[in-house]
């Protein structure tokens, strides 16, 4: 956990030095020349955030009086301090990261659903996979094995542990190593790890290499798991309730649009990532429900507490809208 805190602090310093057109940490929204309220959203350049790009492209946010611009960060560790410091008015981060941040005194407030599991075993956008020819057949077989996750002590290893537990195994016997998603296919193929918790597009790449899925950890946690959410700071929410409300409405509409237009989702993803079109055509898209599943967040809270992720118990009444 100490390494996570240092990473958050370092990311905050980097953002303060490099964020283009920042608000100077004030948290105030700039007024666009056409009367729209300009807000910056810190995102990670992955498939999950396609709805906000579609919402921008289709004029959904402008309909609600917002001029939205996205700023791509290296990862969630940069987005949370960016929102807390006022570099971004809103951000995207996985649910467990937001609970960890809140439990450590970072005043964040979820404002909208971000992305959810498909809820279908074997057909989710995140999966536990092994390389071609592996003798591992289920999550139970991971006892004594090494599993790659993109961030230690977070939503992925917590979810994998639940899959191991549900398969009748002992999750305490699984070793986790930190590895970026785009490095997982090569590491798995070369045998540097025994399994990987991969999300799209790394998942499709691994399956194209002959890899095999042995579990769907997000689905094992909850069939309607809210994997990530859009959030703001408690300070910004109190000072700008109208902007937050309009962002909530616009994002809900953008999520619904993305759910109904998978072809356009794939097209827009190509505009902000370098995922090859041949891979984009095959990836499994997540679900984008408009509502946060509070019950699934409560399950993640229980699992996170069980894994010792929280300094103090998260207050879901304060975190969730």
PDB file of C-alpha atoms in Angstrom:
ATOM      1  CA  UNK A   1       0.000   0.000   0.000  1.00  0.00           C
ATOM      2  CA  UNK A   2       2.941   2.358   0.710  1.00  0.00           C
ATOM      3  CA  UNK A   3       4.006   1.989  -2.929  1.00  0.00           C
ATOM      4  CA  UNK A   4       0.470   2.961  -4.019  1.00  0.00           C
ATOM      5  CA  UNK A   5       0.561   6.113  -1.885  1.00  0.00           C
ATOM      6  CA  UNK A   6       3.963   7.091  -3.285  1.00  0.00           C
ATOM      7  CA  UNK A   7       2.651   6.476  -6.784  1.00  0.00           C
ATOM      8  CA  UNK A   8      -0.359   8.701  -6.166  1.00  0.00           C
ATOM      9  CA  UNK A   9       1.835  11.474  -4.822  1.00  0.00           C
ATOM     10  CA  UNK A  10       4.305  11.205  -7.687  1.00  0.00           C
ATOM     11  CA  UNK A  11       1.526  11.201 -10.256  1.00  0.00           C
ATOM     12  CA  UNK A  12       0.071  14.322  -8.670  1.00  0.00           C
ATOM     13  CA  UNK A  13       3.403  16.122  -9.005  1.00  0.00           C
ATOM     14  CA  UNK A  14       3.717  15.088 -12.633  1.00  0.00           C
ATOM     15  CA  UNK A  15       0.212  16.266 -13.415  1.00  0.00           C
ATOM     16  CA  UNK A  16       0.827  19.581 -11.698  1.00  0.00           C
ATOM     17  CA  UNK A  17       3.891  20.137 -13.846  1.00  0.00           C
ATOM     18  CA  UNK A  18       2.663  18.889 -17.184  1.00  0.00           C
ATOM     19  CA  UNK A  19      -1.130  19.165 -17.448  1.00  0.00           C
ATOM     20  CA  UNK A  20      -1.895  21.274 -20.498  1.00  0.00           C
ATOM     21  CA  UNK A  21      -4.339  24.120 -19.902  1.00  0.00           C
ATOM     22  CA  UNK A  22      -4.873  23.171 -16.290  1.00  0.00           C
ATOM     23  CA  UNK A  23      -7.098  25.091 -13.943  1.00  0.00           C
ATOM     24  CA  UNK A  24      -4.176  25.780 -11.662  1.00  0.00           C
ATOM     25  CA  UNK A  25      -5.567  23.435  -9.026  1.00  0.00           C
ATOM     26  CA  UNK A  26      -8.545  25.680  -8.265  1.00  0.00           C
ATOM     27  CA  UNK A  27     -11.119  23.110  -9.361  1.00  0.00           C
ATOM     28  CA  UNK A  28     -13.103  25.828 -11.128  1.00  0.00           C
ATOM     29  CA  UNK A  29     -14.645  25.111 -14.519  1.00  0.00           C
ATOM     30  CA  UNK A  30     -13.698  27.483 -17.307  1.00  0.00           C
ATOM     31  CA  UNK A  31     -16.446  29.099 -19.365  1.00  0.00           C
ATOM     32  CA  UNK A  32     -16.152  28.319 -23.065  1.00  0.00           C
ATOM     33  CA  UNK A  33     -16.560  31.169 -25.568  1.00  0.00           C
ATOM     34  CA  UNK A  34     -19.875  29.800 -26.788  1.00  0.00           C
ATOM     35  CA  UNK A  35     -21.442  29.864 -23.342  1.00  0.00           C
ATOM     36  CA  UNK A  36     -20.719  26.206 -22.565  1.00  0.00           C
ATOM     37  CA  UNK A  37     -19.008  25.176 -19.353  1.00  0.00           C
ATOM     38  CA  UNK A  38     -15.638  23.615 -20.123  1.00  0.00           C
ATOM     39  CA  UNK A  39     -14.704  20.535 -18.089  1.00  0.00           C
ATOM     40  CA  UNK A  40     -11.685  18.272 -18.379  1.00  0.00           C
ATOM     41  CA  UNK A  41     -12.064  14.541 -17.851  1.00  0.00           C
ATOM     42  CA  UNK A  42      -9.064  12.421 -16.914  1.00  0.00           C
ATOM     43  CA  UNK A  43      -9.313   9.067 -18.678  1.00  0.00           C
ATOM     44  CA  UNK A  44      -7.234   6.023 -19.508  1.00  0.00           C
ATOM     45  CA  UNK A  45      -6.981   5.281 -23.261  1.00  0.00           C
ATOM     46  CA  UNK A  46      -8.884   1.990 -23.185  1.00  0.00           C
ATOM     47  CA  UNK A  47     -12.140   0.668 -24.635  1.00  0.00           C
ATOM     48  CA  UNK A  48     -13.994   1.298 -21.351  1.00  0.00           C
ATOM     49  CA  UNK A  49     -14.172   5.086 -21.855  1.00  0.00           C
ATOM     50  CA  UNK A  50     -15.590   4.981 -25.396  1.00  0.00           C
ATOM     51  CA  UNK A  51     -18.972   6.421 -24.264  1.00  0.00           C
ATOM     52  CA  UNK A  52     -17.523   9.818 -23.272  1.00  0.00           C
ATOM     53  CA  UNK A  53     -15.759  10.092 -26.620  1.00  0.00           C
ATOM     54  CA  UNK A  54     -18.994   9.182 -28.383  1.00  0.00           C
ATOM     55  CA  UNK A  55     -20.862  11.654 -26.206  1.00  0.00           C
ATOM     56  CA  UNK A  56     -18.460  14.370 -27.251  1.00  0.00           C
ATOM     57  CA  UNK A  57     -18.595  13.348 -30.919  1.00  0.00           C
ATOM     58  CA  UNK A  58     -22.389  13.181 -31.019  1.00  0.00           C
ATOM     59  CA  UNK A  59     -22.933  16.488 -29.227  1.00  0.00           C
ATOM     60  CA  UNK A  60     -24.536  14.887 -26.183  1.00  0.00           C
ATOM     61  CA  UNK A  61     -22.481  16.865 -23.683  1.00  0.00           C
ATOM     62  CA  UNK A  62     -23.063  20.144 -25.540  1.00  0.00           C
ATOM     63  CA  UNK A  63     -26.791  19.485 -25.305  1.00  0.00           C
ATOM     64  CA  UNK A  64     -26.371  19.656 -21.539  1.00  0.00           C
ATOM     65  CA  UNK A  65     -24.293  22.841 -21.659  1.00  0.00           C
ATOM     66  CA  UNK A  66     -20.883  21.213 -21.368  1.00  0.00           C
ATOM     67  CA  UNK A  67     -17.761  21.483 -23.485  1.00  0.00           C
ATOM     68  CA  UNK A  68     -15.953  18.262 -22.559  1.00  0.00           C
ATOM     69  CA  UNK A  69     -12.330  17.477 -23.316  1.00  0.00           C
ATOM     70  CA  UNK A  70     -10.569  14.250 -22.420  1.00  0.00           C
ATOM     71  CA  UNK A  71      -6.990  14.058 -21.169  1.00  0.00           C
ATOM     72  CA  UNK A  72      -5.357  10.647 -21.378  1.00  0.00           C
ATOM     73  CA  UNK A  73      -3.329   9.620 -18.333  1.00  0.00           C
ATOM     74  CA  UNK A  74      -0.870   6.754 -17.962  1.00  0.00           C
ATOM     75  CA  UNK A  75      -3.217   5.031 -15.556  1.00  0.00           C
ATOM     76  CA  UNK A  76      -5.656   5.395 -12.713  1.00  0.00           C
ATOM     77  CA  UNK A  77      -2.863   6.396 -10.319  1.00  0.00           C
ATOM     78  CA  UNK A  78      -2.588   9.681 -12.243  1.00  0.00           C
ATOM     79  CA  UNK A  79      -6.323  10.301 -12.603  1.00  0.00           C
ATOM     80  CA  UNK A  80      -7.246  10.264  -8.893  1.00  0.00           C
ATOM     81  CA  UNK A  81      -4.734  12.929  -7.752  1.00  0.00           C
ATOM     82  CA  UNK A  82      -5.483  14.901 -10.914  1.00  0.00           C
ATOM     83  CA  UNK A  83      -9.137  15.198  -9.916  1.00  0.00           C
ATOM     84  CA  UNK A  84      -8.296  15.805  -6.266  1.00  0.00           C
ATOM     85  CA  UNK A  85      -5.944  18.668  -7.185  1.00  0.00           C
ATOM     86  CA  UNK A  86      -8.326  20.270  -9.694  1.00  0.00           C
ATOM     87  CA  UNK A  87      -6.349  19.437 -12.837  1.00  0.00           C
ATOM     88  CA  UNK A  88      -9.439  17.523 -14.002  1.00  0.00           C
ATOM     89  CA  UNK A  89     -13.020  18.258 -13.021  1.00  0.00           C
ATOM     90  CA  UNK A  90     -13.975  14.612 -13.562  1.00  0.00           C
ATOM     91  CA  UNK A  91     -12.095  11.341 -13.913  1.00  0.00           C
ATOM     92  CA  UNK A  92     -12.469   7.639 -14.663  1.00  0.00           C
ATOM     93  CA  UNK A  93     -11.188   4.986 -12.271  1.00  0.00           C
ATOM     94  CA  UNK A  94     -12.021   1.467 -11.198  1.00  0.00           C
ATOM     95  CA  UNK A  95     -14.311   1.056  -8.218  1.00  0.00           C
ATOM     96  CA  UNK A  96     -11.749  -0.476  -5.874  1.00  0.00           C
ATOM     97  CA  UNK A  97      -9.257   2.336  -6.545  1.00  0.00           C
ATOM     98  CA  UNK A  98     -11.894   4.893  -5.570  1.00  0.00           C
ATOM     99  CA  UNK A  99     -12.627   3.056  -2.326  1.00  0.00           C
ATOM    100  CA  UNK A 100      -8.899   2.841  -1.568  1.00  0.00           C
ATOM    101  CA  UNK A 101      -8.517   6.569  -2.261  1.00  0.00           C
ATOM    102  CA  UNK A 102     -11.436   7.457  -0.007  1.00  0.00           C
ATOM    103  CA  UNK A 103     -10.197   5.184   2.774  1.00  0.00           C
ATOM    104  CA  UNK A 104      -6.929   7.114   2.703  1.00  0.00           C
ATOM    105  CA  UNK A 105      -8.530  10.517   3.052  1.00  0.00           C
ATOM    106  CA  UNK A 106      -8.771  11.539  -0.614  1.00  0.00           C
ATOM    107  CA  UNK A 107     -12.192  13.154  -0.915  1.00  0.00           C
ATOM    108  CA  UNK A 108     -13.641  11.639  -4.092  1.00  0.00           C
ATOM    109  CA  UNK A 109     -17.276  11.384  -5.153  1.00  0.00           C
ATOM    110  CA  UNK A 110     -18.608   8.996  -7.786  1.00  0.00           C
ATOM    111  CA  UNK A 111     -21.044  10.726 -10.148  1.00  0.00           C
ATOM    112  CA  UNK A 112     -21.819   8.148 -12.817  1.00  0.00           C
ATOM    113  CA  UNK A 113     -21.403   4.545 -13.804  1.00  0.00           C
ATOM    114  CA  UNK A 114     -18.335   3.946 -15.943  1.00  0.00           C
ATOM    115  CA  UNK A 115     -18.280   0.377 -17.205  1.00  0.00           C
ATOM    116  CA  UNK A 116     -19.613  -3.030 -16.192  1.00  0.00           C
ATOM    117  CA  UNK A 117     -19.038  -6.698 -16.820  1.00  0.00           C
ATOM    118  CA  UNK A 118     -21.093  -8.413 -19.509  1.00  0.00           C
ATOM    119  CA  UNK A 119     -22.180 -10.839 -16.805  1.00  0.00           C
ATOM    120  CA  UNK A 120     -21.575 -13.846 -19.076  1.00  0.00           C
ATOM    121  CA  UNK A 121     -18.996 -16.466 -18.148  1.00  0.00           C
ATOM    122  CA  UNK A 122     -16.600 -17.029 -21.018  1.00  0.00           C
ATOM    123  CA  UNK A 123     -17.850 -13.949 -22.832  1.00  0.00           C
ATOM    124  CA  UNK A 124     -16.612 -11.043 -20.754  1.00  0.00           C
ATOM    125  CA  UNK A 125     -14.188  -8.276 -21.697  1.00  0.00           C
ATOM    126  CA  UNK A 126     -11.874  -9.353 -18.874  1.00  0.00           C
ATOM    127  CA  UNK A 127     -10.769 -12.929 -18.235  1.00  0.00           C
ATOM    128  CA  UNK A 128      -8.256 -15.125 -16.480  1.00  0.00           C
ATOM    129  CA  UNK A 129      -6.218 -16.763 -19.246  1.00  0.00           C
ATOM    130  CA  UNK A 130      -3.376 -19.258 -19.632  1.00  0.00           C
ATOM    131  CA  UNK A 131      -1.020 -19.877 -22.540  1.00  0.00           C
ATOM    132  CA  UNK A 132      -1.471 -22.447 -25.280  1.00  0.00           C
ATOM    133  CA  UNK A 133      -0.821 -25.955 -24.035  1.00  0.00           C
ATOM    134  CA  UNK A 134      -1.068 -25.065 -20.340  1.00  0.00           C
ATOM    135  CA  UNK A 135      -2.136 -27.825 -17.969  1.00  0.00           C
ATOM    136  CA  UNK A 136      -4.134 -25.338 -15.890  1.00  0.00           C
ATOM    137  CA  UNK A 137      -7.851 -25.900 -16.341  1.00  0.00           C
ATOM    138  CA  UNK A 138      -9.561 -23.848 -13.644  1.00  0.00           C
ATOM    139  CA  UNK A 139      -8.882 -21.072 -11.152  1.00  0.00           C
ATOM    140  CA  UNK A 140      -8.329 -23.716  -8.461  1.00  0.00           C
ATOM    141  CA  UNK A 141      -5.218 -24.830 -10.347  1.00  0.00           C
ATOM    142  CA  UNK A 142      -3.573 -21.461  -9.661  1.00  0.00           C
ATOM    143  CA  UNK A 143      -2.475 -22.508  -6.179  1.00  0.00           C
ATOM    144  CA  UNK A 144       1.304 -22.104  -6.139  1.00  0.00           C
ATOM    145  CA  UNK A 145       1.265 -20.354  -9.510  1.00  0.00           C
ATOM    146  CA  UNK A 146       2.046 -16.821 -10.678  1.00  0.00           C
ATOM    147  CA  UNK A 147      -0.698 -14.562 -12.050  1.00  0.00           C
ATOM    148  CA  UNK A 148      -0.129 -11.215 -13.797  1.00  0.00           C
ATOM    149  CA  UNK A 149      -2.339  -8.224 -12.941  1.00  0.00           C
ATOM    150  CA  UNK A 150      -1.858  -4.635 -14.039  1.00  0.00           C
ATOM    151  CA  UNK A 151      -1.842  -3.246 -10.487  1.00  0.00           C
ATOM    152  CA  UNK A 152      -1.231  -5.107  -7.249  1.00  0.00           C
ATOM    153  CA  UNK A 153      -3.712  -4.879  -4.382  1.00  0.00           C
ATOM    154  CA  UNK A 154      -6.589  -3.696  -6.524  1.00  0.00           C
ATOM    155  CA  UNK A 155      -9.701  -4.854  -8.337  1.00  0.00           C
ATOM    156  CA  UNK A 156      -7.989  -7.477 -10.508  1.00  0.00           C
ATOM    157  CA  UNK A 157      -6.228  -9.567  -7.879  1.00  0.00           C
ATOM    158  CA  UNK A 158      -9.263  -9.245  -5.592  1.00  0.00           C
ATOM    159  CA  UNK A 159     -11.450 -10.586  -8.422  1.00  0.00           C
ATOM    160  CA  UNK A 160      -9.035 -13.406  -9.253  1.00  0.00           C
ATOM    161  CA  UNK A 161      -8.964 -14.460  -5.602  1.00  0.00           C
ATOM    162  CA  UNK A 162     -12.749 -14.702  -5.691  1.00  0.00           C
ATOM    163  CA  UNK A 163     -12.568 -16.964  -8.755  1.00  0.00           C
ATOM    164  CA  UNK A 164     -10.035 -19.185  -6.998  1.00  0.00           C
ATOM    165  CA  UNK A 165     -12.218 -19.287  -3.910  1.00  0.00           C
ATOM    166  CA  UNK A 166     -15.355 -20.169  -5.892  1.00  0.00           C
ATOM    167  CA  UNK A 167     -13.472 -22.925  -7.720  1.00  0.00           C
ATOM    168  CA  UNK A 168     -12.572 -24.521  -4.387  1.00  0.00           C
ATOM    169  CA  UNK A 169      -8.991 -23.292  -4.171  1.00  0.00           C
ATOM    170  CA  UNK A 170      -6.991 -21.332  -1.608  1.00  0.00           C
ATOM    171  CA  UNK A 171      -6.371 -17.775  -2.897  1.00  0.00           C
ATOM    172  CA  UNK A 172      -3.626 -17.187  -0.317  1.00  0.00           C
ATOM    173  CA  UNK A 173      -1.475 -19.653  -2.262  1.00  0.00           C
ATOM    174  CA  UNK A 174      -1.584 -17.596  -5.478  1.00  0.00           C
ATOM    175  CA  UNK A 175       1.321 -15.258  -6.260  1.00  0.00           C
ATOM    176  CA  UNK A 176       0.519 -12.016  -8.066  1.00  0.00           C
ATOM    177  CA  UNK A 177       2.967  -9.959 -10.113  1.00  0.00           C
ATOM    178  CA  UNK A 178       2.417  -6.518 -11.594  1.00  0.00           C
ATOM    179  CA  UNK A 179       2.527  -6.279 -15.370  1.00  0.00           C
ATOM    180  CA  UNK A 180       1.049  -3.791 -17.847  1.00  0.00           C
ATOM    181  CA  UNK A 181      -1.801  -5.194 -19.933  1.00  0.00           C
ATOM    182  CA  UNK A 182       0.096  -4.788 -23.201  1.00  0.00           C
ATOM    183  CA  UNK A 183       2.991  -6.844 -21.801  1.00  0.00           C
ATOM    184  CA  UNK A 184       0.812  -9.762 -20.706  1.00  0.00           C
ATOM    185  CA  UNK A 185       0.565 -11.586 -24.077  1.00  0.00           C
ATOM    186  CA  UNK A 186       4.350 -11.887 -24.471  1.00  0.00           C
ATOM    187  CA  UNK A 187       4.943 -12.736 -20.810  1.00  0.00           C
ATOM    188  CA  UNK A 188       2.332 -15.474 -20.940  1.00  0.00           C
ATOM    189  CA  UNK A 189       3.550 -16.905 -24.245  1.00  0.00           C
ATOM    190  CA  UNK A 190       7.155 -17.030 -23.005  1.00  0.00           C
ATOM    191  CA  UNK A 191       6.180 -18.656 -19.709  1.00  0.00           C
ATOM    192  CA  UNK A 192       7.247 -15.809 -17.433  1.00  0.00           C
ATOM    193  CA  UNK A 193       3.838 -16.045 -15.733  1.00  0.00           C
ATOM    194  CA  UNK A 194       1.425 -18.964 -15.449  1.00  0.00           C
ATOM    195  CA  UNK A 195      -1.745 -16.946 -15.995  1.00  0.00           C
ATOM    196  CA  UNK A 196      -2.902 -13.391 -16.555  1.00  0.00           C
ATOM    197  CA  UNK A 197      -5.997 -11.383 -15.676  1.00  0.00           C
ATOM    198  CA  UNK A 198      -6.300  -9.619 -19.023  1.00  0.00           C
ATOM    199  CA  UNK A 199      -8.842  -7.157 -20.384  1.00  0.00           C
ATOM    200  CA  UNK A 200      -9.449  -6.119 -23.958  1.00  0.00           C
ATOM    201  CA  UNK A 201      -7.585  -5.778 -26.267  1.00  0.00           C
ATOM    202  CA  UNK A 202      -4.856  -7.833 -24.530  1.00  0.00           C
ATOM    203  CA  UNK A 203      -7.432 -10.581 -23.969  1.00  0.00           C
ATOM    204  CA  UNK A 204      -8.122 -11.013 -27.687  1.00  0.00           C
ATOM    205  CA  UNK A 205      -4.388 -10.948 -28.440  1.00  0.00           C
ATOM    206  CA  UNK A 206      -3.768 -13.782 -25.976  1.00  0.00           C
ATOM    207  CA  UNK A 207      -6.660 -15.838 -27.339  1.00  0.00           C
ATOM    208  CA  UNK A 208      -5.331 -15.303 -30.876  1.00  0.00           C
ATOM    209  CA  UNK A 209      -2.035 -16.784 -29.674  1.00  0.00           C
ATOM    210  CA  UNK A 210      -3.881 -19.962 -28.699  1.00  0.00           C
ATOM    211  CA  UNK A 211      -4.419 -19.021 -25.061  1.00  0.00           C
ATOM    212  CA  UNK A 212      -7.339 -20.390 -23.072  1.00  0.00           C
ATOM    213  CA  UNK A 213      -9.730 -18.732 -20.665  1.00  0.00           C
ATOM    214  CA  UNK A 214     -10.123 -20.545 -17.354  1.00  0.00           C
ATOM    215  CA  UNK A 215     -12.351 -18.082 -15.463  1.00  0.00           C
ATOM    216  CA  UNK A 216     -14.290 -14.825 -15.739  1.00  0.00           C
ATOM    217  CA  UNK A 217     -13.346 -13.104 -12.450  1.00  0.00           C
ATOM    218  CA  UNK A 218     -15.529 -10.017 -12.886  1.00  0.00           C
ATOM    219  CA  UNK A 219     -18.542 -12.275 -13.379  1.00  0.00           C
ATOM    220  CA  UNK A 220     -17.502 -14.379 -10.373  1.00  0.00           C
ATOM    221  CA  UNK A 221     -17.605 -11.243  -8.213  1.00  0.00           C
ATOM    222  CA  UNK A 222     -21.057 -10.155  -9.442  1.00  0.00           C
ATOM    223  CA  UNK A 223     -23.080 -10.637 -12.595  1.00  0.00           C
ATOM    224  CA  UNK A 224     -23.734  -6.883 -12.754  1.00  0.00           C
ATOM    225  CA  UNK A 225     -20.356  -5.740 -11.418  1.00  0.00           C
ATOM    226  CA  UNK A 226     -19.702  -2.017 -11.695  1.00  0.00           C
ATOM    227  CA  UNK A 227     -16.025  -2.244 -12.625  1.00  0.00           C
ATOM    228  CA  UNK A 228     -15.328   1.494 -12.844  1.00  0.00           C
ATOM    229  CA  UNK A 229     -17.023   4.849 -12.363  1.00  0.00           C
ATOM    230  CA  UNK A 230     -16.686   8.498 -13.326  1.00  0.00           C
ATOM    231  CA  UNK A 231     -15.986  10.680 -10.312  1.00  0.00           C
ATOM    232  CA  UNK A 232     -15.149  14.166  -9.112  1.00  0.00           C
ATOM    233  CA  UNK A 233     -13.820  15.652  -5.892  1.00  0.00           C
ATOM    234  CA  UNK A 234     -16.118  16.292  -2.959  1.00  0.00           C
ATOM    235  CA  UNK A 235     -15.031  19.934  -3.101  1.00  0.00           C
ATOM    236  CA  UNK A 236     -15.946  20.339  -6.762  1.00  0.00           C
ATOM    237  CA  UNK A 237     -19.282  18.587  -6.265  1.00  0.00           C
ATOM    238  CA  UNK A 238     -20.222  20.999  -3.471  1.00  0.00           C
ATOM    239  CA  UNK A 239     -19.090  24.090  -5.378  1.00  0.00           C
ATOM    240  CA  UNK A 240     -20.555  23.106  -8.764  1.00  0.00           C
ATOM    241  CA  UNK A 241     -23.710  21.019  -8.197  1.00  0.00           C
ATOM    242  CA  UNK A 242     -25.312  22.099 -11.487  1.00  0.00           C
ATOM    243  CA  UNK A 243     -22.275  21.082 -13.557  1.00  0.00           C
ATOM    244  CA  UNK A 244     -22.123  17.727 -11.774  1.00  0.00           C
ATOM    245  CA  UNK A 245     -25.824  17.145 -12.398  1.00  0.00           C
ATOM    246  CA  UNK A 246     -25.504  17.975 -16.105  1.00  0.00           C
ATOM    247  CA  UNK A 247     -22.438  15.741 -16.421  1.00  0.00           C
ATOM    248  CA  UNK A 248     -24.398  12.900 -14.792  1.00  0.00           C
ATOM    249  CA  UNK A 249     -27.301  13.315 -17.218  1.00  0.00           C
ATOM    250  CA  UNK A 250     -25.079  13.616 -20.278  1.00  0.00           C
ATOM    251  CA  UNK A 251     -22.936  10.634 -19.313  1.00  0.00           C
ATOM    252  CA  UNK A 252     -26.006   8.471 -18.699  1.00  0.00           C
ATOM    253  CA  UNK A 253     -27.190   9.318 -22.216  1.00  0.00           C
ATOM    254  CA  UNK A 254     -23.728   8.628 -23.654  1.00  0.00           C
ATOM    255  CA  UNK A 255     -23.599   5.248 -21.909  1.00  0.00           C
ATOM    256  CA  UNK A 256     -26.978   4.291 -23.345  1.00  0.00           C
ATOM    257  CA  UNK A 257     -25.874   5.394 -26.816  1.00  0.00           C
ATOM    258  CA  UNK A 258     -22.716   3.285 -26.600  1.00  0.00           C
ATOM    259  CA  UNK A 259     -24.706   0.240 -25.522  1.00  0.00           C
ATOM    260  CA  UNK A 260     -26.934   0.572 -28.565  1.00  0.00           C
ATOM    261  CA  UNK A 261     -24.214   1.310 -31.143  1.00  0.00           C
ATOM    262  CA  UNK A 262     -21.375  -1.223 -30.850  1.00  0.00           C
ATOM    263  CA  UNK A 263     -20.132  -0.465 -34.358  1.00  0.00           C
ATOM    264  CA  UNK A 264     -19.702   3.199 -33.512  1.00  0.00           C
ATOM    265  CA  UNK A 265     -17.943   2.211 -30.281  1.00  0.00           C
ATOM    266  CA  UNK A 266     -15.304   0.327 -32.260  1.00  0.00           C
ATOM    267  CA  UNK A 267     -14.946   3.278 -34.651  1.00  0.00           C
ATOM    268  CA  UNK A 268     -14.450   5.846 -31.904  1.00  0.00           C
ATOM    269  CA  UNK A 269     -11.967   3.666 -29.999  1.00  0.00           C
ATOM    270  CA  UNK A 270      -9.741   3.801 -33.073  1.00  0.00           C
ATOM    271  CA  UNK A 271      -9.569   7.600 -32.719  1.00  0.00           C
ATOM    272  CA  UNK A 272      -7.933   7.636 -29.287  1.00  0.00           C
ATOM    273  CA  UNK A 273      -6.010   4.333 -29.116  1.00  0.00           C
ATOM    274  CA  UNK A 274      -3.564   2.480 -31.350  1.00  0.00           C
ATOM    275  CA  UNK A 275      -5.520  -0.779 -31.272  1.00  0.00           C
ATOM    276  CA  UNK A 276      -5.328  -2.325 -34.779  1.00  0.00           C
ATOM    277  CA  UNK A 277      -8.635  -2.447 -36.634  1.00  0.00           C
ATOM    278  CA  UNK A 278      -8.238  -6.213 -37.054  1.00  0.00           C
ATOM    279  CA  UNK A 279      -8.193  -6.594 -33.265  1.00  0.00           C
ATOM    280  CA  UNK A 280     -10.949  -4.036 -32.659  1.00  0.00           C
ATOM    281  CA  UNK A 281     -13.270  -6.047 -34.872  1.00  0.00           C
ATOM    282  CA  UNK A 282     -12.931  -9.084 -32.593  1.00  0.00           C
ATOM    283  CA  UNK A 283     -12.778  -7.712 -29.068  1.00  0.00           C
ATOM    284  CA  UNK A 284     -15.585  -8.328 -26.590  1.00  0.00           C
ATOM    285  CA  UNK A 285     -17.155  -5.042 -25.588  1.00  0.00           C
ATOM    286  CA  UNK A 286     -18.170  -4.398 -21.975  1.00  0.00           C
ATOM    287  CA  UNK A 287     -21.601  -3.259 -20.879  1.00  0.00           C
ATOM    288  CA  UNK A 288     -22.377   0.379 -20.145  1.00  0.00           C
ATOM    289  CA  UNK A 289     -25.502   0.447 -17.929  1.00  0.00           C
ATOM    290  CA  UNK A 290     -26.646   3.883 -16.829  1.00  0.00           C
ATOM    291  CA  UNK A 291     -26.937   2.961 -13.155  1.00  0.00           C
ATOM    292  CA  UNK A 292     -24.238   2.008 -10.674  1.00  0.00           C
ATOM    293  CA  UNK A 293     -24.869  -1.395  -9.103  1.00  0.00           C
ATOM    294  CA  UNK A 294     -24.575  -0.553  -5.416  1.00  0.00           C
ATOM    295  CA  UNK A 295     -24.866  -4.205  -4.423  1.00  0.00           C
ATOM    296  CA  UNK A 296     -21.827  -5.085  -6.553  1.00  0.00           C
ATOM    297  CA  UNK A 297     -19.850  -2.199  -5.039  1.00  0.00           C
ATOM    298  CA  UNK A 298     -20.698  -3.580  -1.608  1.00  0.00           C
ATOM    299  CA  UNK A 299     -19.302  -6.961  -2.665  1.00  0.00           C
ATOM    300  CA  UNK A 300     -16.071  -5.305  -3.837  1.00  0.00           C
ATOM    301  CA  UNK A 301     -15.894  -3.456  -0.521  1.00  0.00           C
ATOM    302  CA  UNK A 302     -16.203  -6.746   1.369  1.00  0.00           C
ATOM    303  CA  UNK A 303     -13.563  -8.438  -0.776  1.00  0.00           C
ATOM    304  CA  UNK A 304     -11.226  -5.454  -0.516  1.00  0.00           C
ATOM    305  CA  UNK A 305     -11.527  -5.435   3.260  1.00  0.00           C
ATOM    306  CA  UNK A 306     -10.882  -9.167   3.293  1.00  0.00           C
ATOM    307  CA  UNK A 307      -7.706  -8.589   1.263  1.00  0.00           C
ATOM    308  CA  UNK A 308      -6.545  -5.760   3.551  1.00  0.00           C
ATOM    309  CA  UNK A 309      -6.754  -3.010   0.931  1.00  0.00           C
ATOM    310  CA  UNK A 310      -8.361  -0.309   3.058  1.00  0.00           C
ATOM    311  CA  UNK A 311      -6.735   1.808   5.750  1.00  0.00           C
ATOM    312  CA  UNK A 312     -10.195   2.632   7.075  1.00  0.00           C
ATOM    313  CA  UNK A 313     -13.569   1.278   5.993  1.00  0.00           C
ATOM    314  CA  UNK A 314     -14.900   3.091   2.891  1.00  0.00           C
ATOM    315  CA  UNK A 315     -18.088   5.110   3.394  1.00  0.00           C
ATOM    316  CA  UNK A 316     -20.258   4.166   0.431  1.00  0.00           C
ATOM    317  CA  UNK A 317     -22.893   6.731   1.384  1.00  0.00           C
ATOM    318  CA  UNK A 318     -20.292   9.434   0.863  1.00  0.00           C
ATOM    319  CA  UNK A 319     -18.666   7.842  -2.189  1.00  0.00           C
ATOM    320  CA  UNK A 320     -21.707   6.886  -4.254  1.00  0.00           C
ATOM    321  CA  UNK A 321     -24.240   9.346  -5.720  1.00  0.00           C
TER     322      UNK A 321
END
